[in-house]
XYZ file of C-alpha atoms in Angstrom:
560
model
C 135.307 107.198 114.092
C 135.981 110.108 116.052
C 133.237 112.366 117.376
C 133.358 116.041 117.066
C 131.759 118.640 119.483
C 128.490 120.610 118.443
C 129.329 124.194 117.816
C 127.482 124.800 120.844
C 129.746 123.395 123.632
C 128.686 120.659 125.790
C 129.080 122.908 128.816
C 126.702 125.341 127.235
C 124.346 122.909 126.170
C 124.124 121.409 129.874
C 123.745 124.988 131.000
C 120.798 125.434 128.671
C 119.430 122.161 129.611
C 119.583 123.134 133.392
C 117.741 126.691 132.634
C 115.139 124.804 130.565
C 114.486 122.387 133.693
C 113.891 125.184 135.945
C 111.865 127.428 133.405
C 108.307 127.209 132.764
C 106.474 123.858 133.279
C 102.971 122.330 132.320
C 100.659 124.477 130.474
C 102.850 127.605 130.796
C 105.727 125.822 128.905
C 103.542 124.961 126.201
C 102.314 128.495 125.894
C 105.536 130.347 125.974
C 108.254 127.936 124.614
C 110.226 128.556 121.448
C 111.856 125.295 121.428
C 111.231 123.867 117.954
C 110.486 120.406 119.459
C 107.698 121.763 121.737
C 106.113 123.892 118.950
C 106.480 120.896 116.500
C 104.437 118.657 119.152
C 101.868 121.433 119.520
C 101.488 121.401 115.692
C 101.081 117.743 115.863
C 98.352 117.609 118.493
C 96.448 120.509 116.875
C 96.789 118.898 113.329
C 95.584 115.330 114.645
C 92.547 117.046 116.272
C 91.785 118.577 113.035
C 92.153 115.241 111.527
C 89.395 113.916 113.711
C 87.239 116.914 113.265
C 87.653 116.749 109.418
C 87.093 112.892 109.711
C 83.835 113.205 111.661
C 82.479 115.708 108.955
C 83.292 113.109 106.473
C 81.642 110.407 108.337
C 78.333 112.584 108.431
C 78.676 113.215 104.724
C 79.102 109.552 103.891
C 76.039 108.709 106.333
C 73.899 111.031 104.227
C 75.035 109.633 100.939
C 74.538 106.022 101.900
C 70.965 106.330 100.795
C 69.710 108.197 97.656
C 67.283 110.693 99.518
C 69.249 110.833 102.818
C 67.824 112.759 105.558
C 70.640 112.859 108.145
C 71.278 116.458 107.516
C 69.594 119.394 105.672
C 70.758 120.572 102.320
C 72.270 123.659 104.043
C 73.977 121.722 106.564
C 75.361 119.495 104.012
C 76.669 122.340 102.157
C 78.454 123.527 105.222
C 79.774 120.126 106.071
C 81.490 119.416 102.615
C 82.656 122.914 102.618
C 84.515 122.618 105.909
C 85.379 118.976 105.602
C 87.686 119.841 102.578
C 88.985 123.127 104.251
C 89.815 121.484 107.628
C 91.679 118.425 105.812
C 93.486 120.710 103.423
C 94.242 123.791 105.221
C 94.156 122.764 108.856
C 95.562 119.327 108.817
C 97.501 118.026 105.888
C 99.529 121.195 105.232
C 100.365 121.850 108.956
C 101.085 118.471 109.714
C 103.569 118.060 106.718
C 105.343 121.344 106.719
C 104.521 122.440 110.601
C 104.399 119.388 112.821
C 107.087 116.757 111.820
C 109.209 119.210 109.899
C 109.499 121.460 112.937
C 110.512 118.578 115.052
C 112.883 116.741 112.633
C 114.521 119.084 110.319
C 116.782 121.011 112.930
C 117.880 117.539 114.311
C 118.266 116.014 111.070
C 120.907 118.689 110.006
C 122.518 119.065 113.431
C 121.094 122.563 114.155
C 120.289 123.684 117.865
C 116.805 125.175 116.831
C 115.098 126.831 113.972
C 116.503 129.991 112.712
C 114.068 132.262 113.986
C 112.498 130.581 117.149
C 110.047 133.381 117.987
C 108.729 133.564 114.419
C 108.286 129.957 114.878
C 106.105 130.207 117.722
C 104.148 133.160 116.006
C 103.591 130.716 113.163
C 101.942 128.008 115.426
C 99.828 130.495 117.303
C 98.566 131.954 113.752
C 97.733 128.618 112.569
C 95.790 127.732 115.778
C 93.946 131.135 115.704
C 93.251 130.625 112.080
C 92.150 127.041 112.770
C 89.511 128.456 115.463
C 88.597 131.376 113.407
C 87.469 129.123 110.240
C 85.585 126.522 112.690
C 83.707 129.418 114.571
C 81.553 130.020 111.649
C 79.361 126.893 112.750
C 78.401 129.068 115.949
C 77.187 132.189 113.835
C 73.485 132.733 112.956
C 74.099 131.936 109.124
C 76.278 128.925 109.772
C 79.716 128.202 108.383
C 80.956 128.915 104.807
C 79.025 126.771 102.342
C 80.561 127.304 98.958
C 82.975 124.478 98.693
C 86.587 124.609 100.136
C 87.902 126.212 96.709
C 85.946 129.352 97.319
C 84.766 129.971 93.709
C 83.146 133.291 92.795
C 80.481 134.196 92.595
C 79.300 131.567 95.036
C 81.569 133.109 97.729
C 80.366 136.753 96.986
C 78.092 138.660 99.584
C 75.090 137.958 97.677
C 75.219 134.303 97.453
C 77.190 133.746 100.946
C 75.888 136.812 103.146
C 76.746 135.156 106.462
C 79.503 135.722 108.902
C 80.747 132.161 108.302
C 82.226 132.907 104.713
C 84.068 136.167 106.370
C 85.533 133.861 109.254
C 86.557 131.279 106.433
C 88.392 134.080 104.862
C 89.892 135.241 107.912
C 90.823 131.956 109.008
C 92.555 130.890 105.770
C 94.495 134.212 105.674
C 96.026 133.515 109.100
C 96.934 129.962 108.266
C 98.388 131.415 105.039
C 100.799 133.859 106.935
C 101.518 130.932 109.280
C 102.537 129.033 106.351
C 104.561 131.769 104.844
C 106.539 132.516 108.037
C 107.272 128.748 108.292
C 108.530 128.730 104.871
C 110.899 131.446 105.592
C 112.281 129.803 108.841
C 112.726 126.376 107.077
C 114.585 127.928 104.274
C 116.845 130.113 106.539
C 117.578 126.944 108.909
C 118.405 124.682 106.169
C 120.652 126.971 104.216
C 122.516 128.243 107.348
C 122.325 126.169 110.508
C 123.545 122.850 108.955
C 126.187 121.012 110.868
C 129.859 120.990 109.873
C 130.424 118.521 107.053
C 126.592 118.253 105.880
C 126.780 119.681 102.476
C 123.682 119.909 100.570
C 124.281 116.676 98.710
C 124.776 115.034 102.215
C 121.282 116.277 103.651
C 118.633 113.580 104.173
C 115.907 113.541 101.496
C 113.360 114.514 104.015
C 115.223 117.643 104.439
C 115.598 118.336 100.999
C 111.917 117.895 100.263
C 111.178 120.348 103.018
C 113.557 122.794 101.714
C 111.872 122.520 98.138
C 108.272 122.733 99.809
C 109.479 125.879 101.790
C 110.395 127.523 98.502
C 107.328 126.458 96.860
C 105.411 127.987 99.833
C 107.159 131.247 99.514
C 106.178 131.301 95.680
C 102.376 130.264 95.969
C 100.972 131.292 99.490
C 101.211 135.172 98.737
C 99.249 134.778 95.421
C 96.431 132.987 97.576
C 96.719 135.537 100.234
C 96.299 138.465 97.629
C 93.119 136.638 96.221
C 91.684 136.364 99.726
C 92.092 140.024 100.301
C 90.499 140.804 96.951
C 87.557 138.454 97.645
C 86.962 140.258 101.180
C 87.279 143.540 99.370
C 84.458 142.270 96.894
C 82.364 141.196 99.615
C 82.584 144.315 101.882
C 84.091 147.381 99.940
C 82.178 146.877 96.469
C 85.430 146.576 94.436
C 83.687 144.038 91.847
C 87.075 142.355 91.246
C 85.222 139.002 90.890
C 81.647 140.423 89.934
C 80.521 140.234 86.646
C 78.074 142.986 87.137
C 80.509 145.446 88.176
C 82.910 144.518 85.214
C 84.815 141.885 87.227
C 85.779 138.414 85.811
C 84.942 135.408 88.161
C 87.158 132.951 86.449
C 89.987 135.371 87.704
C 89.575 133.657 91.117
C 89.996 130.207 89.580
C 93.343 131.185 88.091
C 94.357 132.867 91.469
C 93.182 129.843 93.584
C 94.740 127.312 91.120
C 97.980 129.040 90.753
C 98.295 128.426 94.553
C 96.329 125.328 94.613
C 98.417 123.021 92.226
C 101.689 123.769 94.024
C 99.874 123.272 97.008
C 99.276 119.739 96.061
C 103.083 119.260 96.076
C 103.362 121.490 99.135
C 101.358 118.867 100.713
C 102.813 115.641 99.012
C 106.507 116.541 99.004
C 107.124 116.268 103.038
C 105.281 113.084 102.899
C 107.535 111.917 100.066
C 110.444 112.780 102.079
C 109.093 110.631 105.074
C 108.270 107.660 102.953
C 111.735 107.762 101.457
C 113.579 107.849 104.804
C 111.266 104.885 106.057
C 111.506 102.554 103.359
C 115.363 102.809 103.253
C 115.847 102.244 107.123
C 113.398 99.137 106.997
C 114.845 97.863 103.860
C 118.286 98.047 105.215
C 119.645 99.828 102.366
C 120.742 103.175 101.415
C 118.080 105.156 99.361
C 118.168 104.010 95.745
C 119.238 106.945 93.321
C 119.569 109.525 96.164
C 120.396 112.406 93.656
C 117.774 111.219 91.363
C 115.199 111.626 94.006
C 116.567 115.237 94.533
C 116.568 116.434 90.828
C 113.063 114.661 90.688
C 111.715 116.690 93.577
C 113.237 119.882 91.909
C 111.414 118.871 88.779
C 108.092 118.320 90.383
C 108.352 121.814 92.059
C 109.221 123.667 88.676
C 106.603 121.838 86.832
C 103.951 122.253 89.528
C 103.970 126.167 88.796
C 102.803 125.694 85.344
C 100.020 123.227 85.503
C 97.246 125.003 87.446
C 94.844 125.315 84.449
C 94.237 121.738 84.260
C 91.568 122.439 86.904
C 89.955 124.697 84.366
C 89.771 122.737 81.220
C 85.992 122.927 80.814
C 85.904 126.692 81.383
C 87.026 127.401 77.693
C 89.494 130.120 78.472
C 92.783 128.097 78.979
C 95.205 126.845 76.256
C 94.447 122.936 76.436
C 97.532 121.364 74.891
C 99.915 123.296 76.785
C 98.425 122.520 80.262
C 97.525 118.912 79.086
C 101.358 118.372 78.138
C 102.715 120.144 81.417
C 100.313 117.972 83.507
C 101.496 114.713 81.855
C 104.926 115.725 82.241
C 104.871 115.972 86.018
C 104.084 112.291 86.152
C 107.856 111.797 84.834
C 109.589 112.784 88.006
C 106.837 111.382 90.138
C 107.443 107.948 88.291
C 111.044 108.429 88.927
C 110.318 108.390 92.764
C 108.071 105.404 92.519
C 110.958 103.359 90.684
C 113.326 104.546 93.298
C 111.161 103.610 96.091
C 110.832 100.037 94.648
C 114.493 99.969 93.747
C 115.202 100.801 97.615
C 113.171 98.022 98.599
C 114.498 95.415 95.945
C 116.696 92.889 97.464
C 116.511 94.561 100.926
C 116.299 92.807 104.076
C 112.837 94.326 104.816
C 111.325 94.589 108.253
C 107.736 95.164 108.093
C 107.189 97.294 110.983
C 103.988 99.322 111.171
C 105.887 102.283 109.893
C 107.072 100.262 106.715
C 103.583 98.638 106.118
C 102.057 102.243 106.226
C 104.750 103.387 103.724
C 104.229 100.629 101.101
C 100.571 101.137 101.647
C 100.982 104.957 100.569
C 103.051 103.863 97.484
C 100.372 101.741 96.357
C 97.651 104.208 97.000
C 99.360 107.157 95.631
C 100.068 104.985 92.475
C 96.370 104.621 92.005
C 95.846 108.438 92.786
C 98.508 109.460 90.229
C 97.478 106.985 87.202
C 94.054 108.443 87.629
C 95.380 111.977 87.493
C 97.016 111.244 84.211
C 93.627 110.267 82.990
C 92.414 113.704 84.183
C 95.191 115.649 82.476
C 93.742 114.325 79.021
C 90.960 117.426 78.159
C 88.570 114.830 76.253
C 88.453 112.406 79.617
C 88.419 115.532 81.920
C 85.514 116.926 80.242
C 83.741 113.722 80.384
C 84.632 113.235 84.271
C 84.514 116.942 85.394
C 82.675 117.557 88.414
C 81.767 113.888 88.960
C 82.809 111.460 91.724
C 85.811 110.326 89.420
C 87.394 113.383 90.565
C 86.538 113.070 94.232
C 87.837 109.579 94.048
C 91.167 110.594 92.451
C 91.766 113.507 95.020
C 91.032 111.057 97.943
C 93.403 108.538 96.549
C 96.205 110.979 96.684
C 95.125 112.584 100.093
C 94.490 109.288 101.844
C 97.953 108.099 100.514
C 99.429 111.192 102.402
C 97.447 109.996 105.528
C 99.141 106.558 105.295
C 102.557 108.379 104.891
C 101.645 110.638 107.773
C 100.930 107.586 110.149
C 104.273 106.047 108.766
C 105.862 109.332 110.076
C 104.390 109.145 113.556
C 105.184 105.593 114.063
C 108.763 106.039 112.834
C 109.678 109.433 114.574
C 107.272 108.932 117.424
C 109.829 107.163 119.577
C 112.467 109.818 118.884
C 109.941 112.584 120.014
C 108.447 110.961 123.095
C 111.169 108.417 123.873
C 108.668 105.509 123.675
C 107.244 103.120 121.156
C 103.729 102.457 120.167
C 102.294 99.256 120.243
C 103.129 97.568 116.973
C 100.219 95.034 117.201
C 97.558 97.611 117.502
C 99.590 99.593 114.738
C 99.300 96.697 112.314
C 95.639 96.227 112.977
C 95.185 99.965 112.472
C 97.111 99.629 109.150
C 94.989 97.099 107.682
C 91.722 98.929 108.861
C 93.365 102.134 107.174
C 94.445 100.643 104.045
C 91.470 98.305 103.027
C 89.241 101.136 104.330
C 90.966 103.450 101.867
C 90.423 101.201 98.786
C 86.808 100.437 99.818
C 86.100 104.167 100.173
C 87.762 105.299 96.895
C 87.006 102.662 94.447
C 83.293 102.726 94.186
C 83.675 106.514 93.702
C 85.409 105.904 90.469
C 82.844 103.849 89.113
C 80.170 106.311 90.339
C 82.217 109.001 88.440
C 82.380 107.213 85.123
C 78.534 106.644 85.345
C 78.008 110.240 85.589
C 77.339 110.990 89.500
C 77.902 114.525 90.066
C 79.979 116.022 93.068
C 78.665 118.107 95.916
C 75.048 116.661 95.977
C 73.459 115.871 99.050
C 70.871 113.544 97.156
C 71.068 111.681 94.055
C 68.691 109.448 91.556
C 67.275 106.351 93.596
C 69.311 103.813 91.177
C 70.255 100.444 92.976
C 73.553 100.478 91.453
C 74.563 103.896 92.598
C 72.811 103.184 96.002
C 74.927 99.997 96.678
C 78.168 101.809 95.342
C 77.669 104.636 97.631
C 76.875 102.243 100.675
C 80.258 100.255 99.975
C 82.024 103.841 99.977
C 80.284 104.633 103.176
C 81.559 101.180 104.793
C 85.294 102.445 103.623
C 84.612 105.736 105.441
C 83.689 103.621 108.612
C 86.863 101.519 108.163
C 88.711 104.538 108.058
C 87.095 106.043 111.157
C 87.969 102.874 113.003
C 91.396 103.129 112.036
C 91.630 106.559 113.438
C 90.036 105.366 116.668
C 92.649 102.562 116.940
C 95.351 105.039 116.492
C 94.077 107.122 119.804
C 93.621 103.890 121.492
C 97.174 102.990 120.835
C 98.503 106.430 121.896
C 96.574 105.872 125.199
C 97.495 102.159 125.755
C 101.212 102.635 124.901
C 101.657 106.050 127.057
C 105.040 105.545 128.584
C 104.891 101.743 128.390
C 107.550 100.864 125.805
C 110.872 102.690 126.077
C 112.397 102.971 122.739
C 115.896 103.743 123.433
C 118.020 106.384 121.075
C 117.692 104.396 117.832
C 115.358 101.738 117.863
C 115.153 101.078 114.123
C 119.157 101.078 113.561
C 118.281 104.174 111.373
C 120.587 106.057 109.369
C 120.106 109.857 109.681
C 121.588 112.442 112.147
C 118.348 112.711 114.286
C 118.824 108.985 115.487
C 122.457 109.964 116.880
C 121.009 111.864 119.840
C 118.964 110.823 122.651
C 115.271 110.195 122.518
C 113.727 112.518 123.290
C 116.685 115.003 122.467
C 117.999 117.423 124.999
C 117.094 121.096 124.735
C 119.547 122.016 122.119
C 119.563 118.660 120.495
C 122.895 117.578 120.623
C 125.948 117.281 122.998
C 128.135 115.992 120.321
C 127.804 114.996 116.585
C 129.800 112.355 114.531
C 131.659 113.000 111.446
C 129.311 113.814 108.797
C 130.785 111.968 105.551
C 127.589 110.994 103.810
C 123.741 111.368 104.036
C 123.685 108.460 106.634
C 125.922 109.570 109.362
C 124.431 107.782 112.021
C 124.785 104.377 110.044
C 128.424 105.414 109.259
C 129.323 105.965 113.071
C 127.443 102.813 114.185
C 128.615 100.545 111.355
C 132.222 101.657 110.675
C 132.938 98.258 108.996
C 130.245 99.242 106.469
C 131.040 103.107 106.256
C 129.412 104.586 103.217
C 131.639 105.491 100.235
C 128.953 106.838 98.206
C 127.263 110.392 97.715
C 130.096 112.722 98.415
C 132.184 110.342 100.674
C 135.382 112.230 99.476
C 133.683 115.664 98.696
C 135.884 118.497 100.176
C 133.661 121.555 99.166
C 130.859 122.321 101.462
C 127.961 123.957 100.207
């Protein structure tokens, strides 16, 4: 197969690399760079730090709950910890890691672009995210402590009467900053994917990961402005007497729930879709097969995004102000395209020559764990069952099954794309040990909480009745949290142990997509040349001309 030059000529790319080499180095490079790879690495490091911080909060919470009348922290400290644990994990880790870290690094390379469409806006997005993270966490250093009203910020718990401290304002301010960061990232990803694709890469030749990030970016642009408006209204209630959510002034507290969950349920898929894309790429590569049902995966993703905008009120079944049949049916319908993805992942693995690398183990662990979270979500879509389990540990367990599945997928992405980003492999033995600690720990952590929820244990409580069965189940869940903590420590150990020890080469996995055609790590403008793009697997087509793909648009002549 004949290679074609990148739209940026080789000489220009070499000149840019020479300029980059003689540009800022060290800390100044990290502070001033607009290179998407440097910004993506900054996102990655910051997000992993947030994962560790949020994980430490979780370990303290589970330490408190290991006994019925725990005294590890006070009630006030417990409220701050569970508020900030959820806030850190959702706002500061999962989202930024999904659409800020790996997306920033991988998407431009996957589509043959030299950088993001708006490099300076990309840098601004990261600095807003970092500033917002510091702002939110700085509440711990104020006289009144951090925000203490739960990560969902429900009014009236978050008004100035019930949460008068500066920590609540810092929570609002930090979330506003990270929200603007997400919106700018959504604009950047959308423009990059639509306008900077390489010659020959039609829409239906894009990798699934890039497709999922495009849909995620559109969801961000639809959902995050709503949350931003709600946060401004909440701040105005607290400081300007607007009474939007205050009953005494004629406001409606439930309006905050509508605003928050109109953002919050699309947000679940804003978090999940990038990880779905990661897992799809990884399962295909390590099964030595193309993605099963490529177009079906794309249309399932589009269906999930569309349906996610119409299910927010299933979080509000017990308020009595929503139409139960409509939101129940919509919530059940969203399981259909998600189920299609499940069948496609299994179909991709079916009769494949599976290589159980660490990345593949993490991906398979994701499929199982997300299946558990998805099935329990179907239960919660039924109003009678939701009434029974509302605000119990069943909901906590369901949510953590979903989120821990995303952690498994994120780890899969780091082990898979880490060699492309750094040029070096992580130790596979340590990685597989980490996987078993993480996977087993997740199940040990979540399954007791399902039982506790069905037995009526309420969430958000620092103490609970001294029932022996509840104590034992909570202790098992706390043991699972410890195993998850050990897995995180093993990952850090692996990073240190493997530092520049195992050179990866350009394509250690014999992977399919365009990012594996360039060097590891890529040059400043990513490519010196590009292969002909005749399918969604251009690198595989180039490296295996005897098996050149004839599917998914091989003979298409119309460029999207």
